[in-house]
Amino acid sequence: MIAPDRPLPRDPAAGRRRRRAALIALILILLYGWTLQDLDLGTRGLAQGLLMAKNMLLGMMHPEWSYAGEAFLRLLESIEMAFLGTAAAAVLAVPFAFWAASRGRRFDIVPATGKGVLSAIRTFPELILAILFLVAVGPGPFAGVLAIAVHSIGMIGKLYAEAVENIDPGPVEALEAAGAGRLAVFFYAVLPQVLPEFASVALYRFEINVRAATVLGVVGAGGIGTPLLFALQAYAWERVGIIMLGIIASVMIIDTLSAHIRARLV
């Protein structure tokens, strides 16, 4: 005789997963409902929004080509700001990186304080730093360069420290066993290993800083952001279109070149 089929035992883990998924879905629905409660979704507000979006798209699809020369010069200013800020941060972040790099011990106050300093430096975004430097040095590209440099020290220093922690200890131990001093070990065993990674990190950060530099002009820190802000305030969508085209083209070109160089370095 064939034994009757017995029901399979219930999986308690599957039940917990379903309840967890239902709870997450409920929380997300409540959050979306809370964020949408203050939006004007009435017929009048929706019609105005659609009309504004239509005018914006139509204007940006017909760029003001006569403004291309001025937009190009402002884009160059933004790229120069990003380059100078990144170059300064790439050099100044080196001592912070060796300060924050772990030396193999589980509890070490020295790298812990270094990591804390780098975290504090990168806490504030470039826009906040630009506003602070505008008060100190006045409006213009110099404030933007300082904002990019200071913020980038925290980000680059963190990645530099990780590169230092991942070096191969073999060459270091070999030179130390041969009686080499600390400077010789640094220049002939440590530096050759970390330099390609440092250069790759700096190039990657330059890509990010180009994007950051394009918006710093919104607060008066130079670059393409200032004419972009004026065009948005005047609803000059044709001018916004040519500026956006320039930003997109410059970012794509820099990203492509940077990726090609980084592929050769690492």
XYZ file of N, CA and C in Angstrom, residues 30-218:
567
model
N 4.083 53.916 4.521
C 3.834 55.018 5.448
C 4.774 56.191 5.189
N 6.045 55.892 4.896
C 7.001 56.966 4.620
C 6.624 57.716 3.353
N 6.246 56.989 2.292
C 5.844 57.653 1.057
C 4.600 58.503 1.278
N 3.644 57.962 2.038
C 2.455 58.740 2.320
C 2.756 59.997 3.112
N 3.679 59.905 4.062
C 4.053 61.070 4.865
C 4.743 62.137 4.020
N 5.609 61.713 3.080
C 6.321 62.687 2.246
C 5.419 63.318 1.193
N 4.362 62.635 0.779
C 3.480 63.172 -0.263
C 2.361 64.043 0.285
N 2.202 64.091 1.605
C 1.042 64.784 2.155
C 1.085 66.294 1.939
N 2.289 66.880 1.827
C 2.402 68.332 1.658
C 2.523 68.760 0.200
N 2.495 67.809 -0.728
C 2.594 68.165 -2.141
C 1.244 68.640 -2.667
N 1.333 69.637 -3.535
C 0.118 70.170 -4.158
C -0.186 69.339 -5.405
N -1.033 68.345 -5.251
C -1.389 67.468 -6.358
C -2.745 67.817 -6.962
N -3.208 69.033 -6.686
C -4.473 69.462 -7.258
C -4.356 69.708 -8.758
N -5.487 69.921 -9.378
C -5.514 70.096 -10.837
C -4.730 71.328 -11.259
N -4.859 72.417 -10.491
C -4.174 73.662 -10.863
C -2.664 73.522 -10.707
N -2.233 72.966 -9.561
C -0.795 72.808 -9.345
C -0.178 71.848 -10.341
N -0.893 70.766 -10.673
C -0.378 69.800 -11.643
C -0.285 70.411 -13.026
N -1.285 71.203 -13.399
C -1.269 71.832 -14.724
C -0.108 72.824 -14.836
N 0.118 73.606 -13.779
C 1.241 74.541 -13.807
C 2.568 73.808 -13.892
N 2.692 72.701 -13.151
C 3.928 71.929 -13.198
C 4.186 71.347 -14.574
N 3.134 70.820 -15.209
C 3.291 70.255 -16.552
C 3.649 71.328 -17.569
N 3.037 72.525 -17.436
C 3.360 73.614 -18.347
C 4.812 74.062 -18.182
N 5.271 74.156 -16.917
C 6.656 74.530 -16.662
C 7.615 73.484 -17.223
N 7.296 72.208 -17.043
C 8.153 71.145 -17.568
C 8.192 71.185 -19.096
N 7.035 71.484 -19.721
C 7.000 71.571 -21.180
C 7.882 72.712 -21.684
N 7.762 73.889 -21.074
C 8.586 75.022 -21.489
C 10.069 74.746 -21.267
N 10.377 74.091 -20.159
C 11.757 73.773 -19.856
C 12.353 72.841 -20.908
N 11.627 71.762 -21.222
C 12.137 70.800 -22.196
C 12.260 71.412 -23.581
N 11.254 72.184 -23.986
C 11.311 72.809 -25.305
C 12.476 73.789 -25.402
N 12.694 74.563 -24.325
C 13.792 75.508 -24.345
C 15.148 74.824 -24.364
N 15.299 73.779 -23.560
C 16.583 73.095 -23.499
C 16.878 72.295 -24.762
N 15.836 71.953 -25.512
C 16.043 71.255 -26.793
C 16.476 72.216 -27.895
N 16.433 73.508 -27.646
C 16.901 74.507 -28.611
C 17.952 75.386 -27.922
N 19.164 74.855 -27.721
C 20.201 75.575 -26.963
C 20.570 76.902 -27.610
N 20.989 77.833 -26.779
C 21.431 79.147 -27.241
C 22.901 79.042 -27.653
N 23.141 78.707 -28.929
C 24.503 78.441 -29.398
C 25.368 79.691 -29.374
N 24.761 80.863 -29.406
C 25.565 82.085 -29.348
C 26.259 82.249 -28.005
N 25.792 81.529 -26.980
C 26.401 81.609 -25.647
C 27.457 80.524 -25.449
N 27.751 79.739 -26.475
C 28.665 78.605 -26.328
C 30.068 79.052 -25.933
N 30.539 80.186 -26.492
C 31.887 80.646 -26.161
C 32.031 81.008 -24.690
N 31.083 81.768 -24.168
C 31.118 82.144 -22.757
C 30.963 80.922 -21.861
N 30.083 79.992 -22.247
C 29.907 78.775 -21.459
C 31.186 77.945 -21.435
N 31.904 77.915 -22.556
C 33.156 77.159 -22.623
C 34.194 77.741 -21.667
N 34.298 79.067 -21.620
C 35.256 79.702 -20.716
C 34.904 79.422 -19.257
N 33.625 79.466 -18.929
C 33.219 79.178 -17.551
C 33.434 77.708 -17.206
N 33.256 76.818 -18.183
C 33.534 75.408 -17.950
C 35.022 75.176 -17.695
N 35.853 75.882 -18.456
C 37.291 75.771 -18.216
C 37.646 76.237 -16.807
N 36.982 77.284 -16.344
C 37.222 77.768 -14.991
C 36.836 76.704 -13.960
N 35.726 76.018 -14.181
C 35.315 74.962 -13.262
C 36.311 73.810 -13.267
N 36.801 73.446 -14.456
C 37.778 72.353 -14.547
C 39.087 72.755 -13.872
N 39.494 74.007 -14.052
C 40.703 74.487 -13.377
C 40.541 74.453 -11.863
N 39.360 74.842 -11.368
C 39.099 74.776 -9.930
C 39.216 73.342 -9.429
N 38.621 72.415 -10.165
C 38.677 71.012 -9.761
C 40.101 70.483 -9.792
N 40.869 70.875 -10.807
C 42.248 70.384 -10.923
C 43.117 70.923 -9.797
N 43.042 72.226 -9.542
C 43.869 72.817 -8.486
C 43.490 72.267 -7.113
N 42.195 72.152 -6.854
C 41.764 71.606 -5.568
C 42.186 70.159 -5.388
N 42.069 69.354 -6.447
C 42.470 67.951 -6.364
C 43.974 67.818 -6.208
N 44.741 68.623 -6.952
C 46.199 68.541 -6.852
C 46.679 68.892 -5.451
N 46.114 69.956 -4.880
C 46.496 70.330 -3.516
C 46.121 69.241 -2.520
N 44.918 68.678 -2.657
C 44.484 67.631 -1.729
C 45.299 66.359 -1.895
N 45.699 66.036 -3.144
C 46.467 64.816 -3.374
C 47.809 64.855 -2.662
N 48.387 66.041 -2.535
C 49.675 66.174 -1.834
C 49.466 66.263 -0.328
N 48.518 67.083 0.099
C 48.310 67.292 1.530
C 47.725 66.065 2.221
N 47.092 65.176 1.477
C 46.490 63.989 2.087
C 47.511 62.902 2.400
N 48.715 62.996 1.851
C 49.712 61.930 2.062
C 50.072 61.767 3.543
N 50.464 62.824 4.260
C 50.774 62.614 5.689
C 49.556 62.134 6.490
N 48.366 62.596 6.146
C 47.173 62.110 6.833
C 46.968 60.617 6.586
N 47.302 60.162 5.367
C 47.121 58.750 5.044
C 48.032 57.873 5.890
N 49.296 58.242 6.026
C 50.210 57.438 6.843
C 49.870 57.564 8.327
N 49.294 58.681 8.706
C 48.838 58.840 10.088
C 47.664 57.900 10.384
N 46.736 57.781 9.433
C 45.527 56.997 9.654
C 45.676 55.525 9.315
N 46.781 55.135 8.665
C 46.948 53.738 8.261
C 47.209 52.858 9.481
N 46.474 51.760 9.565
C 46.656 50.821 10.671
C 47.987 50.105 10.530
N 48.635 49.869 11.667
C 49.945 49.233 11.668
C 49.892 47.788 12.140
N 48.750 47.159 11.980
C 48.644 45.749 12.299
C 48.218 45.449 13.721
N 48.205 46.423 14.595
C 47.776 46.198 15.969
C 46.275 46.442 16.067
N 45.636 45.680 16.938
C 44.181 45.740 17.023
C 43.709 47.068 17.593
N 44.351 47.508 18.652
C 43.977 48.777 19.280
C 45.181 49.711 19.218
N 45.085 50.725 18.380
C 46.186 51.668 18.215
C 45.590 53.065 18.163
N 45.955 53.886 19.117
C 45.363 55.218 19.214
C 45.796 56.118 18.075
N 47.002 55.897 17.524
C 47.518 56.793 16.476
C 46.666 56.712 15.203
N 46.494 55.527 14.586
C 45.635 55.504 13.394
C 44.178 55.843 13.701
N 43.728 55.550 14.918
C 42.346 55.885 15.273
C 42.124 57.392 15.258
N 43.092 58.146 15.797
C 42.961 59.608 15.761
C 43.084 60.132 14.331
N 43.957 59.505 13.533
C 44.079 59.919 12.139
C 42.790 59.714 11.367
N 42.159 58.556 11.559
C 40.870 58.300 10.899
C 39.805 59.281 11.390
N 39.866 59.627 12.679
C 38.901 60.592 13.198
C 39.076 61.961 12.577
N 40.317 62.390 12.392
C 40.570 63.688 11.769
C 40.081 63.697 10.323
N 40.353 62.621 9.570
C 39.900 62.555 8.181
C 38.372 62.537 8.107
N 37.739 61.846 9.035
C 36.269 61.840 9.059
C 35.719 63.235 9.337
N 36.378 63.956 10.260
C 35.931 65.318 10.570
C 36.115 66.242 9.369
N 37.203 66.070 8.620
C 37.469 66.938 7.469
C 36.411 66.751 6.391
N 36.032 65.500 6.145
C 35.082 65.242 5.054
C 33.632 65.280 5.501
N 33.372 65.722 6.718
C 31.994 65.786 7.203
C 31.165 66.789 6.412
N 31.738 67.967 6.138
C 30.983 69.043 5.493
C 31.153 68.970 3.972
N 30.071 69.058 3.210
C 30.177 69.028 1.744
C 30.821 70.295 1.200
N 31.143 70.235 -0.083
C 31.852 71.350 -0.702
C 31.060 72.650 -0.642
N 29.734 72.574 -0.786
C 28.931 73.795 -0.779
C 29.015 74.520 0.563
N 28.958 73.768 1.650
C 29.062 74.388 2.970
C 30.445 75.009 3.159
N 31.476 74.274 2.752
C 32.836 74.806 2.864
C 33.015 76.036 1.980
N 32.399 76.025 0.794
C 32.509 77.182 -0.092
C 31.895 78.417 0.551
N 30.762 78.248 1.227
C 30.130 79.392 1.907
C 31.054 79.927 3.002
N 31.693 79.018 3.741
C 32.620 79.447 4.790
C 33.802 80.206 4.204
N 34.355 79.689 3.120
C 35.511 80.348 2.510
C 35.127 81.638 1.797
N 33.873 81.744 1.351
C 33.420 83.005 0.765
C 33.489 84.130 1.782
N 33.163 83.812 3.021
C 33.257 84.818 4.082
C 34.711 85.191 4.344
N 35.615 84.201 4.225
C 37.024 84.427 4.561
C 37.786 85.126 3.444
N 37.595 84.680 2.189
C 38.417 85.201 1.087
C 37.606 85.960 0.051
N 36.289 86.003 0.211
C 35.464 86.721 -0.743
C 35.007 85.818 -1.880
N 34.037 86.278 -2.666
C 33.512 85.467 -3.770
C 34.550 85.304 -4.881
N 34.426 84.193 -5.598
C 35.332 83.941 -6.706
C 35.842 82.508 -6.708
N 36.617 82.155 -7.728
C 37.095 80.777 -7.861
C 38.007 80.324 -6.724
N 38.733 81.252 -6.075
C 39.655 80.847 -5.012
C 38.904 80.163 -3.872
N 37.741 80.689 -3.522
C 36.934 80.051 -2.484
C 36.506 78.651 -2.913
N 36.188 78.476 -4.187
C 35.828 77.144 -4.681
C 36.984 76.177 -4.630
N 38.178 76.643 -4.999
C 39.366 75.780 -4.940
C 39.627 75.327 -3.506
N 39.539 76.258 -2.564
C 39.775 75.905 -1.163
C 38.738 74.899 -0.665
N 37.478 75.094 -1.040
C 36.435 74.170 -0.607
C 36.673 72.767 -1.160
N 37.021 72.690 -2.435
C 37.284 71.379 -3.042
C 38.500 70.728 -2.407
N 39.549 71.506 -2.172
C 40.778 70.949 -1.614
C 40.556 70.402 -0.212
N 39.897 71.182 0.634
C 39.705 70.742 2.024
C 38.832 69.489 2.075
N 37.721 69.493 1.363
C 36.859 68.312 1.383
C 37.566 67.096 0.787
N 38.352 67.298 -0.256
C 39.026 66.176 -0.910
C 40.125 65.578 -0.041
N 40.721 66.368 0.849
C 41.737 65.813 1.742
C 41.140 64.673 2.563
N 39.936 64.875 3.080
C 39.304 63.831 3.867
C 38.998 62.587 3.056
N 38.498 62.758 1.825
C 38.140 61.609 1.002
C 39.378 60.905 0.452
N 40.328 61.682 -0.076
C 41.528 61.076 -0.633
C 42.370 60.435 0.467
N 42.490 61.102 1.619
C 43.274 60.553 2.714
C 42.760 59.200 3.163
N 41.446 59.025 3.195
C 40.858 57.736 3.591
C 41.268 56.634 2.624
N 41.191 56.904 1.321
C 41.559 55.900 0.323
C 43.066 55.676 0.286
N 43.849 56.749 0.495
C 45.292 56.581 0.601
C 45.643 55.651 1.756
N 45.004 55.850 2.906
C 45.292 55.025 4.080
C 45.001 53.551 3.800
N 43.923 53.279 3.088
C 43.624 51.895 2.738
C 44.698 51.314 1.821
N 45.223 52.128 0.908
C 46.297 51.657 0.040
C 47.562 51.348 0.839
N 47.871 52.191 1.829
C 49.043 51.951 2.667
C 48.866 50.677 3.483
N 47.671 50.426 3.972
C 47.421 49.226 4.765
C 47.536 47.952 3.943
N 47.337 48.047 2.620
C 47.337 46.860 1.758
C 48.670 46.615 1.064
N 49.735 47.310 1.452
C 51.027 47.096 0.790
C 51.575 45.716 1.147
N 52.409 45.193 0.272
C 53.068 43.910 0.501
C 54.200 44.101 1.518
N 54.161 43.427 2.665
C 55.210 43.643 3.668
C 56.546 43.002 3.317
N 56.565 42.175 2.276
C 57.811 41.482 1.928
C 58.978 42.407 1.649
N 58.847 43.366 0.717
C 59.973 44.288 0.455
C 60.381 45.090 1.683
N 59.416 45.470 2.504
C 59.743 46.227 3.720
C 60.595 45.382 4.655
N 60.184 44.146 4.884
C 60.933 43.270 5.779
C 62.314 42.941 5.225
N 62.391 42.794 3.895
C 63.690 42.485 3.294
C 64.677 43.623 3.491
N 64.236 44.862 3.278
C 65.127 46.004 3.466
C 65.483 46.191 4.937
N 64.507 45.990 5.826
C 64.813 46.111 7.247
C 65.813 45.046 7.689
N 65.687 43.834 7.140
C 66.633 42.772 7.491
C 68.031 43.080 6.970
N 68.106 43.817 5.850
C 69.415 44.185 5.304
C 70.029 45.377 6.016
N 69.308 45.953 6.990
C 69.841 47.067 7.764
C 69.507 48.436 7.224
N 68.542 48.522 6.319
C 68.180 49.826 5.758
C 67.456 50.666 6.803
N 67.633 51.970 6.728
C 66.957 52.888 7.635
C 65.520 53.120 7.223
N 64.804 53.915 8.035
C 63.386 54.150 7.770
C 63.151 54.900 6.466
N 64.003 55.890 6.193
C 63.831 56.645 4.950
C 64.052 55.756 3.735
N 65.067 54.905 3.800
C 65.334 53.988 2.681
C 64.181 53.015 2.495
N 63.640 52.500 3.581
C 62.493 51.597 3.489
C 61.295 52.318 2.876
N 61.092 53.566 3.286
C 59.952 54.322 2.760
C 60.091 54.575 1.262
N 61.281 55.028 0.846
C 61.457 55.421 -0.556
C 61.603 54.223 -1.490
N 62.107 53.087 -1.021
C 62.385 51.969 -1.914
C 61.446 50.780 -1.731
N 60.653 50.751 -0.649
C 59.750 49.628 -0.447
C 58.292 50.052 -0.352
N 58.042 51.180 0.293
C 56.653 51.611 0.496
C 56.170 52.480 -0.657
N 56.934 53.527 -0.962
C 56.490 54.497 -1.967
C 56.253 53.873 -3.344
N 57.141 52.998 -3.858
C 56.851 52.401 -5.171
C 55.559 51.593 -5.207
N 55.155 51.052 -4.064
C 53.926 50.259 -4.043
C 52.669 51.126 -4.005
N 52.731 52.245 -3.309
C 51.522 53.048 -3.120
C 51.352 54.142 -4.169
N 52.400 54.531 -4.857
C 52.285 55.632 -5.810
C 51.256 55.374 -6.919
N 51.249 54.195 -7.568
C 50.208 53.979 -8.592
C 48.795 54.064 -8.027
N 48.599 53.517 -6.823
C 47.276 53.588 -6.204
C 46.927 55.026 -5.835
N 47.917 55.774 -5.341
C 47.676 57.187 -5.018
C 47.255 57.963 -6.255
N 47.953 57.736 -7.361
C 47.626 58.450 -8.596
C 46.234 58.077 -9.091
N 45.874 56.792 -8.980
C 44.553 56.355 -9.403
C 43.463 56.995 -8.554
N 43.687 57.063 -7.244
C 42.716 57.691 -6.344
C 42.557 59.174 -6.675
N 43.677 59.863 -6.911
C 43.617 61.287 -7.221
C 42.850 61.542 -8.526
N 43.071 60.701 -9.525
C 42.351 60.867 -10.781
C 40.854 60.627 -10.601
N 40.523 59.603 -9.837
C 39.104 59.330 -9.577
C 38.455 60.491 -8.836
N 39.186 61.047 -7.876
C 38.637 62.184 -7.136
C 38.505 63.408 -8.038
N 39.402 63.560 -9.005
C 39.305 64.675 -9.943
C 38.011 64.588 -10.741
N 37.618 63.368 -11.142
C 36.348 63.201 -11.841
C 35.185 63.725 -10.991
N 35.183 63.352 -9.720
C 34.102 63.783 -8.829
C 34.138 65.292 -8.614
N 35.344 65.836 -8.481
C 35.474 67.269 -8.209
C 35.060 68.123 -9.400
N 35.189 67.606 -10.601
C 34.701 68.352 -11.772
C 33.198 68.555 -11.657
N 32.489 67.529 -11.232
C 31.046 67.664 -11.033
C 30.744 68.653 -9.904
N 31.528 68.557 -8.822
C 31.298 69.461 -7.687
C 31.571 70.909 -8.076
N 32.609 71.132 -8.877
C 32.973 72.498 -9.249
C 31.913 73.160 -10.114
N 31.130 72.366 -10.834
C 30.113 72.963 -11.703
C 28.960 73.575 -10.913
N 28.795 73.185 -9.651
C 27.676 73.728 -8.865
C 28.131 74.711 -7.794
N 29.435 74.831 -7.574
C 29.897 75.751 -6.539
C 29.586 77.207 -6.882
N 29.448 77.492 -8.170
C 29.104 78.849 -8.567
C 27.740 79.284 -8.100
N 26.898 78.332 -7.699
C 25.571 78.667 -7.194
C 25.664 79.552 -5.961
